[in-house]
XYZ file of C-alpha atoms in Angstrom:
271
model
C 0.075 0.016 -0.016
C 3.074 2.337 0.504
C 3.614 2.799 -3.093
C 0.100 3.903 -3.687
C 0.282 6.415 -0.619
C 1.469 9.535 -2.806
C -1.683 8.655 -5.220
C -3.958 8.246 -2.083
C -2.911 11.357 -0.384
C -4.181 13.486 -3.574
C -7.774 12.596 -1.989
C -7.002 11.959 1.521
C -5.376 13.754 4.140
C -2.571 12.214 5.959
C -4.714 12.021 9.042
C -7.244 9.785 7.068
C -5.046 7.934 5.345
C -4.095 6.570 8.774
C -7.420 6.152 10.053
C -8.277 4.144 6.779
C -5.232 2.098 6.042
C -3.326 2.245 9.520
C -6.295 1.757 11.886
C -8.438 0.369 9.446
C -11.462 2.652 10.596
C -13.504 2.789 7.210
C -16.298 4.239 9.002
C -14.891 7.493 10.254
C -17.641 10.305 9.267
C -15.607 13.069 8.860
C -12.883 11.199 6.662
C -15.691 9.573 4.525
C -17.178 13.020 4.022
C -13.649 14.495 3.115
C -12.787 11.551 0.841
C -16.149 12.047 -1.050
C -16.082 15.666 -1.409
C -12.625 15.595 -2.728
C -13.221 12.575 -5.156
C -16.257 14.574 -6.332
C -13.993 17.733 -6.801
C -11.537 15.960 -8.737
C -14.216 14.307 -10.995
C -15.791 17.441 -11.718
C -12.819 19.024 -12.754
C -12.082 15.816 -14.949
C -15.497 16.251 -16.390
C -15.119 19.869 -17.096
C -12.197 19.718 -19.515
C -14.680 18.699 -22.278
C -18.311 19.476 -20.609
C -18.774 22.252 -23.388
C -17.115 20.588 -26.206
C -20.294 19.294 -27.305
C -21.807 22.856 -27.633
C -18.725 24.222 -29.337
C -18.795 21.522 -31.951
C -22.417 22.156 -32.390
C -21.647 25.549 -33.166
C -18.580 24.687 -35.580
C -20.833 22.153 -37.467
C -23.830 24.477 -37.773
C -21.508 27.667 -38.514
C -24.250 29.603 -36.660
C -24.684 30.891 -32.929
C -28.719 30.959 -33.788
C -30.590 30.885 -30.760
C -27.800 31.526 -28.249
C -28.088 34.592 -26.494
C -24.472 36.449 -26.599
C -25.551 38.573 -23.459
C -26.308 35.577 -21.401
C -22.851 33.843 -22.576
C -20.838 36.952 -21.260
C -22.630 37.080 -18.148
C -22.025 33.645 -17.343
C -18.233 34.072 -18.305
C -17.941 36.913 -15.985
C -19.498 34.809 -13.247
C -17.061 31.837 -13.902
C -14.056 33.907 -14.182
C -14.980 36.033 -10.794
C -15.595 32.618 -8.812
C -12.392 31.362 -10.112
C -10.325 34.313 -9.342
C -11.867 34.669 -5.703
C -11.367 31.009 -5.064
C -7.754 31.095 -6.443
C -6.803 34.369 -4.302
C -8.340 33.136 -0.980
C -6.150 30.045 -1.773
C -9.263 27.325 -1.621
C -8.345 23.934 -2.472
C -7.862 23.562 -6.238
C -10.399 20.192 -6.030
C -13.301 23.077 -5.026
C -12.679 25.375 -7.904
C -10.274 23.961 -10.381
C -13.078 23.457 -13.194
C -13.576 27.160 -13.337
C -10.473 27.470 -15.445
C -11.580 24.944 -18.254
C -15.170 26.316 -18.080
C -13.787 29.779 -18.671
C -11.697 28.749 -21.823
C -14.546 26.801 -23.292
C -17.362 29.567 -22.547
C -14.716 31.996 -24.197
C -14.750 29.871 -27.030
C -18.446 29.440 -27.130
C -18.746 33.418 -27.152
C -15.956 33.841 -29.666
C -17.810 31.342 -32.080
C -21.335 33.282 -31.769
C -19.409 36.582 -32.722
C -17.695 34.655 -35.562
C -20.670 33.035 -36.746
C -23.262 35.460 -36.039
C -26.806 34.582 -34.883
C -27.982 33.941 -38.379
C -28.760 30.469 -40.090
C -25.569 28.859 -40.872
C -26.805 26.328 -43.682
C -29.106 26.206 -46.573
C -30.527 29.040 -49.015
C -29.915 31.680 -46.094
C -26.359 30.710 -45.383
C -23.910 33.551 -44.949
C -26.856 35.912 -44.265
C -28.401 37.144 -40.999
C -31.655 36.157 -40.149
C -34.806 38.266 -39.392
C -33.297 40.160 -36.389
C -30.173 38.101 -36.553
C -26.749 39.261 -36.388
C -23.679 38.897 -38.747
C -20.499 37.511 -37.547
C -17.121 38.908 -37.385
C -13.590 37.613 -37.085
C -12.276 40.867 -35.987
C -14.982 40.959 -33.119
C -14.023 37.446 -32.184
C -10.531 37.773 -31.931
C -10.826 41.161 -29.844
C -13.009 39.688 -27.490
C -10.480 36.604 -26.693
C -7.668 38.960 -26.342
C -9.733 41.481 -23.804
C -11.041 38.263 -22.064
C -7.479 36.878 -21.544
C -5.883 40.329 -20.441
C -8.930 40.835 -17.997
C -8.625 37.322 -16.539
C -5.095 37.757 -16.179
C -5.650 40.954 -13.975
C -8.105 39.200 -11.557
C -5.975 36.341 -10.958
C -2.812 38.932 -10.223
C -2.109 40.443 -7.046
C -3.104 43.868 -8.774
C -6.627 43.005 -8.189
C -7.496 43.645 -4.574
C -9.580 41.416 -2.625
C -12.103 43.800 -1.736
C -13.115 44.009 -5.372
C -13.116 40.315 -6.029
C -15.478 39.954 -3.117
C -17.629 42.447 -4.879
C -17.603 40.277 -7.770
C -18.038 37.148 -5.986
C -21.056 38.794 -4.313
C -22.660 39.907 -7.808
C -22.358 36.531 -9.308
C -25.744 35.249 -7.711
C -27.565 37.716 -9.661
C -25.710 37.741 -12.750
C -26.406 33.846 -13.036
C -29.877 34.279 -12.537
C -30.153 37.233 -14.938
C -28.073 35.592 -17.557
C -30.064 31.966 -17.638
C -33.374 34.084 -17.522
C -32.222 35.793 -20.535
C -31.658 32.567 -22.517
C -34.809 30.841 -21.037
C -36.823 33.731 -22.400
C -34.897 33.480 -25.812
C -35.798 29.892 -25.932
C -39.385 30.673 -25.145
C -39.968 33.090 -27.611
C -38.452 31.190 -30.523
C -40.079 27.922 -29.364
C -36.855 25.745 -28.960
C -33.269 25.959 -27.851
C -31.485 26.168 -30.950
C -28.075 25.380 -31.000
C -27.720 24.878 -27.339
C -26.214 21.234 -26.417
C -28.329 19.237 -24.491
C -25.244 17.286 -23.118
C -23.831 20.724 -21.992
C -26.735 21.783 -19.903
C -27.410 18.394 -18.192
C -23.497 18.180 -17.370
C -23.526 21.525 -16.123
C -26.470 21.244 -13.764
C -25.052 18.133 -12.360
C -21.657 19.628 -11.924
C -23.283 22.903 -10.010
C -25.263 20.200 -7.756
C -22.270 18.381 -6.674
C -20.471 21.699 -5.945
C -22.911 22.395 -3.189
C -21.330 19.556 -1.184
C -18.005 20.255 -2.055
C -18.389 23.970 -1.151
C -19.667 23.132 2.193
C -16.979 20.681 2.839
C -13.771 22.196 1.417
C -14.301 25.889 1.571
C -17.057 26.575 4.219
C -17.581 29.968 2.348
C -21.199 30.992 2.532
C -21.008 32.992 -0.788
C -19.640 30.048 -2.404
C -22.188 28.147 -1.348
C -25.205 30.207 -2.318
C -23.604 30.674 -5.750
C -23.914 27.089 -6.395
C -27.352 26.638 -5.153
C -28.771 29.537 -7.116
C -26.694 28.037 -10.279
C -28.249 24.444 -10.100
C -31.948 25.831 -9.853
C -31.422 28.058 -13.111
C -29.551 25.354 -14.774
C -32.485 22.939 -13.822
C -34.825 25.650 -15.677
C -32.792 25.450 -18.788
C -32.605 21.512 -18.666
C -36.487 21.561 -18.244
C -36.599 23.544 -21.339
C -34.465 21.427 -23.512
C -36.596 18.443 -22.355
C -39.854 20.017 -22.998
C -38.690 21.383 -26.317
C -36.830 17.951 -27.337
C -40.288 15.894 -26.693
C -42.460 18.842 -28.347
C -40.507 18.539 -31.355
C -40.587 15.108 -31.598
C -44.562 15.227 -30.908
C -44.835 17.782 -33.878
C -42.652 15.652 -36.338
C -44.825 12.718 -35.240
C -48.043 14.684 -36.052
C -46.704 15.919 -39.613
C -45.983 12.647 -40.647
C -49.189 11.254 -39.605
C -51.161 14.000 -41.351
C -49.105 13.315 -44.550
C -49.968 9.769 -44.383
C -53.771 10.377 -43.818
C -53.518 12.873 -46.841
C -51.760 10.094 -48.861
C -54.314 7.434 -47.876
C -57.429 9.870 -48.769
C -55.857 10.470 -52.257
C -55.528 6.437 -52.669
C -59.140 6.030 -51.746
C -60.320 8.829 -54.228
């Protein structure tokens, strides 16, 4: 077991290692909670490496940001970045916030792709044109955004950003998360669908936010962090419910259309 000790200590504290593998006390409540929290945290970080890849691929393949509200994406990106900077500067365990880095990078790519392709349809007769009320894409806008975001994030992570400012940013995350997700929810309702939103990404984000409630309680004890993930879980559930609803509605609509076509064909045959 000694040769595995360095690996195990990535999840357990030395005290808990002794409880489990020296004293064989596998029912030590505090150590079980700590191990579960650390394991969940590392699992969330591992999953976050690819959590928004389905969304990125969907945008890239469609060559369109149709259905995705850019304002909501910007607000979400600020919330992720502020939470990551606040946690990093407070020296919280990496397992309690590490996914923030990967989510920030992927969310920035999503925003850049929406800026690049615009919000109009990317395929078919109208490819390359903006939809009614849509916005055309711009490579300059996408590159400028990525440059500004990178500079801003580096500043927030550096000692140049005062802790009081980062605390204010963290405090603002809760209303920002609510507003950003509600903007997207309203956009989904108005267009009668979820457009280029990825169902896989939405469900993974919802599950990750829910798990983070427990890890934040266990590893940070920071009430602001805990409240942030409680609210994030709720609003992500709203979007997830819309994805399920419009998915089922779409299937019903397609089924109804097929039945109508069959009925019309049968009527013609009888005539």
